[in-house]
Short mmCIF file of C-alpha atoms in Angstrom, two decimals:
data_model
loop_
_atom_site.label_atom_id
_atom_site.label_comp_id
_atom_site.label_asym_id
_atom_site.label_seq_id
_atom_site.Cartn_x
_atom_site.Cartn_y
_atom_site.Cartn_z
CA ALA A 1 105.82 112.27 125.76
CA ASP A 2 102.60 113.36 128.04
CA SER A 3 100.90 114.51 124.77
CA ILE A 4 101.57 115.64 121.31
CA VAL A 5 99.47 118.66 119.65
CA ALA A 6 99.22 118.48 115.96
CA GLU A 7 97.43 120.48 113.08
CA ILE A 8 97.76 120.59 109.39
CA SER A 9 97.80 123.05 106.71
CA PRO A 10 96.44 124.25 104.26
CA THR A 11 92.83 123.38 105.62
CA GLN A 12 91.33 123.64 102.22
CA ALA A 13 92.67 121.77 99.42
CA ARG A 14 91.29 120.84 95.91
CA ILE A 15 89.65 117.29 95.49
CA GLY A 16 90.74 114.99 92.72
CA GLU A 17 94.29 116.03 93.19
CA THR A 18 97.67 115.52 94.97
CA ASN A 19 98.12 118.38 97.40
CA ASP A 20 101.02 119.63 99.58
CA PHE A 21 100.54 119.59 103.13
CA THR A 22 102.42 120.32 106.45
CA TYR A 23 101.83 118.45 109.49
CA TYR A 24 102.86 120.50 112.49
CA LEU A 25 103.55 118.76 115.92
CA ARG A 26 104.49 120.05 119.28
CA SER A 27 105.72 117.91 122.14
CA VAL A 28 104.79 117.78 125.80
CA VAL A 29 106.99 116.01 127.69
CA ASN A 30 107.95 115.88 131.55
CA SER A 31 111.38 114.76 132.76
CA GLY A 32 112.22 111.21 132.54
CA ASN A 33 109.02 110.40 129.93
CA ARG A 34 109.67 108.69 126.93
CA GLY A 35 110.09 111.36 123.61
CA PHE A 36 109.57 110.12 120.10
CA ASP A 37 111.27 109.84 116.70
CA SER A 38 108.69 108.73 114.48
CA VAL A 39 105.48 110.02 112.97
CA LEU A 40 102.36 108.10 111.51
CA ILE A 41 99.82 110.01 109.73
CA SER A 42 96.75 108.29 108.68
CA THR A 43 96.51 109.25 104.84
CA PRO A 44 93.48 108.12 102.26
CA PHE A 45 95.98 106.97 99.64
CA ALA A 46 99.66 106.31 99.52
CA SER A 47 101.54 109.48 100.48
CA THR A 48 105.04 110.81 100.07
CA ALA A 49 107.10 112.84 102.72
CA THR A 50 108.96 115.18 101.12
CA ALA A 51 111.14 116.92 104.11
CA VAL A 52 111.00 117.18 107.69
CA GLU A 53 111.93 119.86 110.02
CA VAL A 54 112.88 119.76 114.01
CA ASP A 55 112.83 123.34 115.75
CA GLY A 56 113.10 124.72 112.44
CA ASN A 57 116.08 122.87 111.21
CA THR A 58 115.82 120.47 108.12
CA VAL A 59 116.34 116.84 109.05
CA GLY A 60 119.10 115.74 106.75
CA SER A 61 118.07 111.82 106.53
CA PHE A 62 114.85 110.65 107.24
CA ALA A 63 113.19 107.40 106.61
CA GLN A 64 109.61 106.79 105.22
CA GLU A 65 107.20 104.11 104.28
CA MET A 66 103.81 103.45 103.80
CA VAL A 67 102.29 100.93 106.72
CA GLY A 68 98.55 99.83 106.76
CA GLY A 69 97.35 102.97 105.39
CA LYS A 70 99.51 105.39 107.12
CA LEU A 71 102.90 107.00 106.18
CA GLN A 72 105.55 106.36 108.40
CA VAL A 73 108.22 109.10 108.75
CA ALA A 74 111.32 108.19 111.14
CA PHE A 75 113.95 110.78 112.11
CA PRO A 76 115.94 108.38 114.81
CA ASN A 77 118.90 110.99 114.79
CA ASN A 78 116.36 114.08 115.59
CA ARG A 79 114.56 112.33 118.62
CA ILE A 80 112.06 114.43 120.28
CA THR A 81 112.71 114.34 124.18
CA ARG A 82 112.09 117.87 125.76
CA SER A 83 108.85 120.00 125.92
CA GLY A 84 107.93 122.55 123.53
CA GLN A 85 110.10 121.07 120.43
CA GLU A 86 108.31 121.52 117.14
CA VAL A 87 108.32 118.93 114.40
CA LYS A 88 107.09 119.49 110.64
CA ILE A 89 106.18 117.00 108.33
CA HIS A 90 105.74 118.05 104.74
CA PHE A 91 104.06 115.86 102.53
CA GLN A 92 101.74 115.39 99.40
CA SER A 93 98.69 113.22 99.38
CA LEU A 94 95.73 112.97 96.93
CA LEU A 95 92.33 114.49 98.10
CA THR A 96 89.06 112.78 97.01
CA VAL A 97 86.54 113.61 99.69
CA SER A 98 86.13 116.94 101.33
CA GLY A 99 86.42 116.60 105.57
CA THR A 100 89.03 113.99 105.58
CA GLU A 101 90.96 113.71 109.12
CA PHE A 102 94.56 113.24 108.99
CA ARG A 103 94.59 111.32 112.28
CA ALA A 104 98.29 110.71 113.54
CA GLU A 105 100.42 108.43 116.23
CA VAL A 106 103.93 108.87 117.48
CA GLY A 107 106.68 106.41 118.07
CA ASP A 108 109.24 105.64 119.84
CA SER A 109 112.15 103.21 118.50
CA GLN A 110 113.88 103.21 122.07
CA SER A 111 110.73 102.11 123.67
CA ASP A 112 108.19 99.18 123.33
CA ALA A 113 105.17 101.15 124.25
CA PHE A 114 102.15 101.39 121.70
CA PRO A 115 102.35 104.48 119.35
CA GLN A 116 100.58 107.69 120.81
CA ARG A 117 97.92 109.31 119.48
CA VAL A 118 98.06 112.96 118.84
CA VAL A 119 95.59 115.64 119.59
CA SER A 120 94.32 118.32 117.47
CA GLY A 121 95.14 121.93 118.83
CA ASP A 122 97.45 124.99 118.40
CA ALA A 123 100.82 123.02 117.34
CA SER A 124 102.64 126.30 115.52
CA SER A 125 101.69 129.71 115.44
CA GLU A 126 102.60 129.45 111.46
CA ALA A 127 99.34 127.19 111.02
CA GLU A 128 95.91 128.39 111.31
CA GLY A 129 92.73 126.31 112.29
CA ASN A 130 94.10 124.12 114.80
CA THR A 131 92.35 121.20 113.03
CA LEU A 132 93.60 117.72 111.52
CA VAL A 133 90.57 118.23 109.14
CA VAL A 134 90.99 119.18 105.58
CA SER A 135 88.07 120.28 103.61
CA SER A 136 87.70 121.38 99.94
CA LYS A 137 85.66 124.03 97.82
CA ILE A 138 82.05 122.39 97.00
CA GLU A 139 82.11 120.89 93.57
CA ASP A 140 79.57 119.05 91.39
CA ARG A 141 81.73 116.79 89.74
CA LEU A 142 82.21 113.21 90.59
CA PHE A 143 85.05 112.48 88.58
CA ALA A 144 88.85 114.23 88.32
CA GLY A 145 91.64 113.02 86.44
CA VAL A 146 89.76 111.50 83.48
CA ASP A 147 92.51 110.24 81.38
CA PHE A 148 92.30 108.08 77.89
CA SER A 149 96.26 106.78 77.00
CA SER A 150 95.25 107.21 73.39
CA ALA A 151 92.66 107.97 70.96
CA VAL A 152 92.98 104.92 68.87
CA VAL A 153 93.19 101.44 69.40
CA THR A 154 95.50 99.07 67.09
CA PRO A 155 94.87 95.36 68.43
CA ASN A 156 97.31 93.83 65.88
CA GLY A 157 99.86 92.35 68.51
CA ASP A 158 102.82 95.00 67.87
CA SER A 159 102.96 96.29 71.43
CA ILE A 160 101.70 99.74 69.97
CA ASN A 161 98.48 101.00 71.44
CA ASP A 162 97.49 97.33 71.71
CA GLU A 163 95.08 98.11 74.56
CA LEU A 164 93.72 101.29 75.97
CA LYS A 165 93.92 102.96 79.42
CA LEU A 166 91.47 104.65 80.78
CA ASN A 167 92.56 106.39 84.05
CA TYR A 168 90.12 108.40 86.66
CA ILE A 169 89.83 109.40 90.14
CA LEU A 170 86.26 108.83 91.69
CA LEU A 171 85.61 111.60 94.41
CA LYS A 172 83.04 112.22 97.25
CA ALA A 173 82.05 108.67 97.61
CA THR A 174 82.01 107.98 101.16
CA ASN A 175 79.40 105.06 100.66
CA PRO A 176 80.10 102.64 97.63
CA VAL A 177 78.60 103.69 94.54
CA ASN A 178 78.13 102.05 90.99
CA ILE A 179 80.64 102.37 88.52
CA LYS A 180 80.67 100.91 85.01
CA VAL A 181 82.48 101.55 82.11
CA ILE A 182 80.98 100.48 78.62
CA VAL A 183 81.96 100.36 75.21
CA HIS A 184 79.16 101.18 72.66
CA ASN A 185 79.35 101.35 68.40
CA LEU A 186 78.03 104.51 67.10
CA ALA A 187 74.33 102.98 66.91
CA GLY A 188 74.55 103.06 70.92
CA ARG A 189 74.59 99.25 71.29
CA GLU A 190 76.78 97.81 73.92
CA ILE A 191 79.63 96.04 72.76
CA GLY A 192 81.57 95.24 75.59
CA ARG A 193 81.20 95.90 79.84
CA LEU A 194 84.67 96.62 81.11
CA TYR A 195 83.85 97.41 84.39
CA ASP A 196 80.65 97.22 86.47
CA LYS A 197 81.56 97.45 90.47
CA ARG A 198 80.52 99.36 93.55
CA ASP A 199 83.65 101.83 94.37
CA LEU A 200 84.66 103.96 97.03
CA SER A 201 86.57 107.14 96.45
CA GLY A 202 90.14 106.88 94.74
CA PRO A 203 91.90 106.36 91.45
CA ASN A 204 91.07 103.35 89.32
CA GLU A 205 92.64 102.26 85.97
CA VAL A 206 90.49 100.06 83.23
CA THR A 207 92.15 98.78 79.99
CA TRP A 208 90.33 97.71 76.81
CA ASP A 209 92.01 95.29 74.32
CA GLY A 210 89.52 96.09 71.35
CA ARG A 211 87.72 93.02 71.94
CA ASP A 212 83.72 92.52 72.54
CA SER A 213 82.00 91.00 75.19
CA ALA A 214 82.55 87.27 73.32
CA GLY A 215 86.27 88.19 72.90
CA GLN A 216 86.03 88.98 69.29
CA VAL A 217 88.02 91.81 67.96
CA VAL A 218 85.84 94.41 67.19
CA ALA A 219 85.60 95.59 63.58
CA PRO A 220 87.50 98.90 62.57
CA GLY A 221 85.77 102.21 63.41
CA LEU A 222 84.61 104.61 66.08
CA TYR A 223 83.51 103.55 69.23
CA LEU A 224 82.08 105.03 72.22
CA ILE A 225 83.37 104.52 75.80
CA ARG A 226 81.09 105.76 78.82
CA LEU A 227 82.38 106.07 82.24
CA SER A 228 79.54 106.45 84.67
CA ALA A 229 78.46 106.64 88.32
CA ASP A 230 75.28 105.93 89.37
CA THR A 231 74.85 107.65 93.29
CA ASP A 232 71.41 108.66 95.39
CA ALA A 233 72.17 112.39 93.83
CA GLY A 234 71.47 110.90 89.97
CA LYS A 235 74.09 109.47 87.32
CA THR A 236 77.35 111.22 86.25
CA THR A 237 78.71 110.39 82.89
CA GLU A 238 81.61 111.20 80.60
CA MET A 239 82.25 109.69 77.08
CA ARG A 240 84.95 109.66 74.85
CA SER A 241 85.01 108.60 71.26
CA ILE A 242 87.92 105.81 70.35
CA ALA A 243 89.01 104.54 67.02
CA VAL A 244 89.81 101.31 66.45
CA ALA A 245 92.29 100.53 63.67
CA TYR A 246 94.46 97.47 62.12
#
């Protein structure tokens, strides 16, 4: 292809959530030049293609895989060979930073040439924005999807609530920020430090097996688990009470 024009829709989405996107591509191919039969979209996290369309027709069979931080979608039975053909890739992706650019390349299984980068522009009348950048509404929160697997930990070896799983998504951290997950007793004393690292935006899971920093099972009772992010703009904290019983 001489050039591939592309744009993404919607251009505004919610951070901290998996959003539905459509990637529009339009080919500019001169006679005798190679076409393409795969698209590689750079996504911030593992993503999933849900449908592919070529010239308004749904592609019945396509392959997909994550390759080096890119969602590769291949449709060898619907190879693009003519100028003006349109491709739509419907996919789902987690967004954690406003202003994320979804760059892409196209490849050709019938050629040894390197993949060709797309250029942002007016790829389809269905989309508005002529851009590959997705923004979000300005939000103060740094954590999303904070979820504790249980309100009770019972570390007695019966495989039922033997450990607590804390899942969260760190937002807007384009530079590493210090993340801590600490267990306190009700008097505020630190019992165990479960996590203390500098992280970028993205999902994470931290577990607690009901033991203190010395590896001993804590006494039954209520404990506080504190999730905090220390940034240049200040500190954000999420705290939950967890019961230990056995």
